[in-house]
Structure formats: C-alpha cells, structure tokens
Tab-separated table of C-alpha atoms and ligand atoms in Angstrom:
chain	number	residue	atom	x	y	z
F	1	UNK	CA	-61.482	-35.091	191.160
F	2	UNK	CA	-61.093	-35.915	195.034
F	3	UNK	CA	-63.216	-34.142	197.296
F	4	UNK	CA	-61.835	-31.811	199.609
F	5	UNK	CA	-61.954	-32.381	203.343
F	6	UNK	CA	-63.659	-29.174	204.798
F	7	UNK	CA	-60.637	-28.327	207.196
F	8	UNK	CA	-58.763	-27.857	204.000
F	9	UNK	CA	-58.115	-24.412	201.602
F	10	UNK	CA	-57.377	-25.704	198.165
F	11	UNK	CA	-55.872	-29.338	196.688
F	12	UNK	CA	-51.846	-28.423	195.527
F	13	UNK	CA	-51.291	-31.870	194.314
F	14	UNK	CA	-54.018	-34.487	193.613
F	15	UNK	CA	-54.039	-37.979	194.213
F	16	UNK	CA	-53.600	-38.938	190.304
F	17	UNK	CA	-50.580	-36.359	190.204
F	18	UNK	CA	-48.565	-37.974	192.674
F	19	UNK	CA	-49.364	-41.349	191.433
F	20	UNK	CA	-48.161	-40.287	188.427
F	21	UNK	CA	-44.837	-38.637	189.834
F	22	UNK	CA	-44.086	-41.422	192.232
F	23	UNK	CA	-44.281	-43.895	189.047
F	24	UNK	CA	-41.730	-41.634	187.002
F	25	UNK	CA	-38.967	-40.819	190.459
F	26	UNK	CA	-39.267	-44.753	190.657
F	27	UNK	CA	-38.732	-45.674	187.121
F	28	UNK	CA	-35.414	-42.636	187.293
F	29	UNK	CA	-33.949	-44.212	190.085
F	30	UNK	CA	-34.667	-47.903	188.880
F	31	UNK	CA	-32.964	-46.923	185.720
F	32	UNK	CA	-30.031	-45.605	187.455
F	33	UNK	CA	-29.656	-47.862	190.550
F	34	UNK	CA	-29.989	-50.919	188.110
F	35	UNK	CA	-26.441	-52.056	188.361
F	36	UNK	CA	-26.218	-52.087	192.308
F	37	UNK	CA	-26.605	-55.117	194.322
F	38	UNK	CA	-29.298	-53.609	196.447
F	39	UNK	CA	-30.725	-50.369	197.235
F	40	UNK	CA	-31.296	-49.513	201.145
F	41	UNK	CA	-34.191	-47.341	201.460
F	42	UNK	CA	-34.354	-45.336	204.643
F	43	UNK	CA	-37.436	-43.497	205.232
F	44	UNK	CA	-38.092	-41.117	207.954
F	45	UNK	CA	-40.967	-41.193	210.256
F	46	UNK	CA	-43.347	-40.237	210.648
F	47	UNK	CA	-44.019	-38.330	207.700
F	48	UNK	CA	-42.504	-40.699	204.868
F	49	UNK	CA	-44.408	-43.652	205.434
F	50	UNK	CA	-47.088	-43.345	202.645
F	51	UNK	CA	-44.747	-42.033	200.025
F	52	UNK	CA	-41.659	-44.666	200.914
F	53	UNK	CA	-44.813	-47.317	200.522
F	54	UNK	CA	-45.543	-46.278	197.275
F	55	UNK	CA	-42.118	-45.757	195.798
F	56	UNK	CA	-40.731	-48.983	197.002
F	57	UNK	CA	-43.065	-51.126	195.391
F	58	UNK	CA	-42.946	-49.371	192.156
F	59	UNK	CA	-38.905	-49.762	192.136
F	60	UNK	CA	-37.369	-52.633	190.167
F	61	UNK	CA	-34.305	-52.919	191.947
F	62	UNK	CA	-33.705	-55.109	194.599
F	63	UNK	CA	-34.264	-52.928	198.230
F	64	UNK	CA	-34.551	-53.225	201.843
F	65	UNK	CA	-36.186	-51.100	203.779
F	66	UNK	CA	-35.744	-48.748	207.322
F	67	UNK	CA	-36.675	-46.328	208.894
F	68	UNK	CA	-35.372	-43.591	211.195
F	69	UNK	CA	-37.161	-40.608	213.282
F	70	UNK	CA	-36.353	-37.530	213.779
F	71	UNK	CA	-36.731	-34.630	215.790
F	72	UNK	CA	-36.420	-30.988	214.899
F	73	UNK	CA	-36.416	-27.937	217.026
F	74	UNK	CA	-36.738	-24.183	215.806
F	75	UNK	CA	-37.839	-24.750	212.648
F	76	UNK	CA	-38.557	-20.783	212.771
F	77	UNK	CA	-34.553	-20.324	212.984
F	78	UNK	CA	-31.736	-21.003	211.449
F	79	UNK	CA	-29.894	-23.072	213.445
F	80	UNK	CA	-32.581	-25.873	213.974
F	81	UNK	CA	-31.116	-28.659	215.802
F	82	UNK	CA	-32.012	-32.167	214.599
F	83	UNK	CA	-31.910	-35.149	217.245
F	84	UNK	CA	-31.981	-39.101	216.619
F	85	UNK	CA	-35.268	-40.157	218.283
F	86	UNK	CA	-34.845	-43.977	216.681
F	87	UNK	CA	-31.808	-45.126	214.453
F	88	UNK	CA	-31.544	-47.662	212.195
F	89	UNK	CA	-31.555	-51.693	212.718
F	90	UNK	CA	-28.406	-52.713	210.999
F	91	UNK	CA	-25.035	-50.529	209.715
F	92	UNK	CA	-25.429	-49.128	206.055
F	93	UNK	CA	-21.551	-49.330	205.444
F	94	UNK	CA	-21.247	-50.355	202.222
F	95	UNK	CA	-24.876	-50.025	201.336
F	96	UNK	CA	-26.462	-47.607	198.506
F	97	UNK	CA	-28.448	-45.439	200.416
F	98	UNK	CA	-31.509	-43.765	199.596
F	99	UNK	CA	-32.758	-41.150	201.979
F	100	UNK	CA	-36.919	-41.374	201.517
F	101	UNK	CA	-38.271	-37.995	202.739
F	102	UNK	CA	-41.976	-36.483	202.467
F	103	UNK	CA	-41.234	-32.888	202.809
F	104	UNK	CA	-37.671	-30.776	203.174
F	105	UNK	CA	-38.788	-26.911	204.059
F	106	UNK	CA	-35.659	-25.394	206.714
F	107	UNK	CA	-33.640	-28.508	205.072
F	108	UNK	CA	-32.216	-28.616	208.725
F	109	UNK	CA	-33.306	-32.294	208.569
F	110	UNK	CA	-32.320	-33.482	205.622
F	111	UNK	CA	-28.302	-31.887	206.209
F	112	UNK	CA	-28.045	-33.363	209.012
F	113	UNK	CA	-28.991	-36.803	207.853
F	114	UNK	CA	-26.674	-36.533	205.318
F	115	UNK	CA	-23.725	-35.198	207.635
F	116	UNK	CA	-24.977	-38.411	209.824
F	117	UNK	CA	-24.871	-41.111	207.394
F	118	UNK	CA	-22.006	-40.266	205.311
F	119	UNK	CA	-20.057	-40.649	208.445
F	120	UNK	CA	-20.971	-44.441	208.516
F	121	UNK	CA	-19.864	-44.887	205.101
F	122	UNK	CA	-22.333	-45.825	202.970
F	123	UNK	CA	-21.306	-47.121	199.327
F	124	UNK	CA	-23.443	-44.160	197.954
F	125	UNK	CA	-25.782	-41.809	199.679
F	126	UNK	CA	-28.974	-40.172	197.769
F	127	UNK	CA	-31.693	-38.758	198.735
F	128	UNK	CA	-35.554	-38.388	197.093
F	129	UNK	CA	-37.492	-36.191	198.769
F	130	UNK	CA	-41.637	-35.746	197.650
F	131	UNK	CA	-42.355	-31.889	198.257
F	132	UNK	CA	-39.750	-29.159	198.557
F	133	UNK	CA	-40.506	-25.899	200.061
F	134	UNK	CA	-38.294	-22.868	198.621
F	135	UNK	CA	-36.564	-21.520	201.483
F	136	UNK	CA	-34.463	-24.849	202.094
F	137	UNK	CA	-32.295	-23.193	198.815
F	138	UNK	CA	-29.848	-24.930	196.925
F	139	UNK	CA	-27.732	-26.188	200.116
F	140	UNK	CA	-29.186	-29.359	200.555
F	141	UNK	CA	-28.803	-31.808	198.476
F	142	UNK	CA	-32.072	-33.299	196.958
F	143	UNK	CA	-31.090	-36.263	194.371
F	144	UNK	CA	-34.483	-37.174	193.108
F	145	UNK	CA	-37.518	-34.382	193.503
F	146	UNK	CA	-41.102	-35.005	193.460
F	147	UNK	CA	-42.793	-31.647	193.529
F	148	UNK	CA	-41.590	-28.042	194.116
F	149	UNK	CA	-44.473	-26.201	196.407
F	150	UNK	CA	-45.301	-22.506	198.070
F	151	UNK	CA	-44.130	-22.044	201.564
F	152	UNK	CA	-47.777	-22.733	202.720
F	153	UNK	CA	-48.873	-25.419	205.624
F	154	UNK	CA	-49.367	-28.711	203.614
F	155	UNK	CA	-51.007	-31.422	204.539
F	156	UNK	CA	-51.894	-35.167	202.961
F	157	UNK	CA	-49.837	-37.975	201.934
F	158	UNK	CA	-47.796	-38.576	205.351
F	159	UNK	CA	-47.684	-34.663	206.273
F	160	UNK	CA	-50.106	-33.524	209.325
F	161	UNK	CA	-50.927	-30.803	211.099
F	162	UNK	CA	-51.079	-31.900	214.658
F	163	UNK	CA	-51.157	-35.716	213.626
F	164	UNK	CA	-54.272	-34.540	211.315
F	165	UNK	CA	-54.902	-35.722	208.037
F	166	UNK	CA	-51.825	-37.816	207.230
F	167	UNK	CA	-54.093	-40.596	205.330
F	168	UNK	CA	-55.335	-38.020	202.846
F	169	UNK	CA	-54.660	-39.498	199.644
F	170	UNK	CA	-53.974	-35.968	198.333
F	171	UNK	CA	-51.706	-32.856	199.213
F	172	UNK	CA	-53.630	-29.408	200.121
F	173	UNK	CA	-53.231	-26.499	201.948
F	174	UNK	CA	-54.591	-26.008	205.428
F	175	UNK	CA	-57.273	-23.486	206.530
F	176	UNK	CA	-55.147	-20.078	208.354
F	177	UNK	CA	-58.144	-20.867	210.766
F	178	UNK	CA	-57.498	-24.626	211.894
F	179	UNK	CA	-53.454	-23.859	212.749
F	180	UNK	CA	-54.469	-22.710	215.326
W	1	LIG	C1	-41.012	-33.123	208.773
W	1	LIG	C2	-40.506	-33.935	207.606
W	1	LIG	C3	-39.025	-33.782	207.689
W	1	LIG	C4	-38.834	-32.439	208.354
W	1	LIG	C5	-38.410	-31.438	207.336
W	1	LIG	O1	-41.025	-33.912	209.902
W	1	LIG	O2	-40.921	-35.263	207.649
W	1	LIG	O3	-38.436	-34.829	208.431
W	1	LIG	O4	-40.093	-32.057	208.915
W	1	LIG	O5	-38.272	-30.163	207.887
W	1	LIG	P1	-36.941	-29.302	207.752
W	1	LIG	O6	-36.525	-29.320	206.310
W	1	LIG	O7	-37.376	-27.927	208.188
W	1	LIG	O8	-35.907	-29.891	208.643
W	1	LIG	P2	-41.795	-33.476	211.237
W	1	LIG	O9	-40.832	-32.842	212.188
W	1	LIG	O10	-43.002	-32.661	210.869
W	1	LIG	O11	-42.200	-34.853	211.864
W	1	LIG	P3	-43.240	-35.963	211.313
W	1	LIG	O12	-42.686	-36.441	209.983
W	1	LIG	O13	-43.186	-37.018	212.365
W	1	LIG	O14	-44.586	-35.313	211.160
C-alpha cells in the first residue's frame, strides 16, 4: 500500500492499479495498431509526461514521440478557449496519431486538439486519455480509457495542483483545505 502524502484526502487509484491499466491500454492499442508502419504519439504537457512515459515503452509497435502544450481558459464555462502554447516538431500528415492525455474533465482540450489535428491530415487520429472526469459527456471522443473518476481535484501521476505533487506515483484526491 503507498503511503499517503499528508496534503492529500484519500488514494483513488494506486500505483499498482495504474501499472496494471497502463500494461492492458498498451497491449489494446499494440494489438490494434500492429499493422501500421508507425504510431506517432503526441503527448500534452505538462500533465502527460509520466503516463506517455509509461505507455510508450510498454507498446510493441514501432512509435515516435511529441509533445504539444496547451493552454485553457474558463475551465468553469462552457466555452473554454484552448490556445497553442508549443506545437509540434514535424507535420503528422500521413501519420497514425495518438493523442496521449492525463486527464479530460470540460473536454474543451481534448475537442479542440482533435478539430486541430484532423485539419493537418493525419492517416488516423486516436486518442487515450488516463482519467476521465464525467462532465466532459459523450462529445469527445476518447479512443482508449484508463480510468473513469468523481469530479473531485486529483492529483499524482502528471496532474498538480499548483505544480504540486506531479511525481506522486499514485492518483488521490486533494485536501478542500490546500486549494486554496
Ligand atoms: C489539464 C490536462 C488537459 C486539460 C484537460 O491540463 O492535462 O490538457 O487540463 O482539461 P479540459 O478537459 O477541461 O480541457 P492543465 O491545463 O491543467 O495543464 P498542465 O497539464 O500543464 O497541468
């Protein structure tokens, strides 16, 4: 059992746990990326950087990887605006792309990447995403899911609060008392 870090409420998802479901997303999407040439892996800072390290070398398909960052505004609202804050190195067209994300909650981010990328026409365009809160809905498309969570402040695995605790091995929830 991994000890908690006294900031945090309760462990949602241990360490073992998401071992154990990064193994199985990269052994689905091994299985059916097999037949591609390449899969280009695009993972989006900051957040994704544990979880895109993990899945990539668990994959057994050939892959490249990049990364792009992202900012979001409004979060609270609907409309969200998403802006390019870094973009990728090289063009994808003609690539398979896999969008590596650690957390969709509005899903503002994650539409817009796809509205983005499809327009540079990739070969294919997926998307695995770790944790999923449930007010992003059905709307965005989510291709290969880790973990379905509680609209609760998470934190662990590549997710901070404030640039806090993104080396956590585990996920938890955050104290109501240290948001603020
Ligand atoms: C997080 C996460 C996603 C986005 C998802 O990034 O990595 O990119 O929020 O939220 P949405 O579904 O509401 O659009 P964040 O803005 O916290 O930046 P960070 O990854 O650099 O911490």
């Amino acid at each position: 059992m991994d000890e908690l870090h006294p900031d945090l409420e309760r462990m949602l998802i241990s360490a073992q746990e998401i071992q154990n479901r990064v193994k199985e997303l990269a052994d689905q999407i091994s299985n059916d990326f097999s037949s591609v040439p390449q899969l280009y892996l695009i993972g989006i800072l900051k957040g994704a950087f544990i979880f895109l390290a993990d899945l990539a070398r668990q994959l057994r398909v050939p892959n490249l990887v990049d990364f792009m960052a992202l900012s979001s505004y409004g979060k609270s609202t609907i409309s969200g605006a998403v802006r390019i804050l870094m973009d990728l190195r090289e063009p994808i067209e003609g690539q398979h792309v896999m969008i590596v994300e650690d957390i969709v909650d509005t899903g503002n981010t994650l539409a817009y990447l796809h509205r983005v990328l499809k327009g540079r026409n990739p070969a294919s365009l997926h998307s695995c995403v770790l944790v999923k809160k449930p007010r992003a809905g059905s709307q965005v498309k989510i291709d290969y899911l880790g973990f379905e969570i509680p609209d609760v402040w998470v934190v662990g695995y590549g997710l901070d609060y404030a640039e806090k605790h993104r080396t956590l091995p585990y996920i938890a929830v955050l104290r109501q008392d240290k948001k603020s």
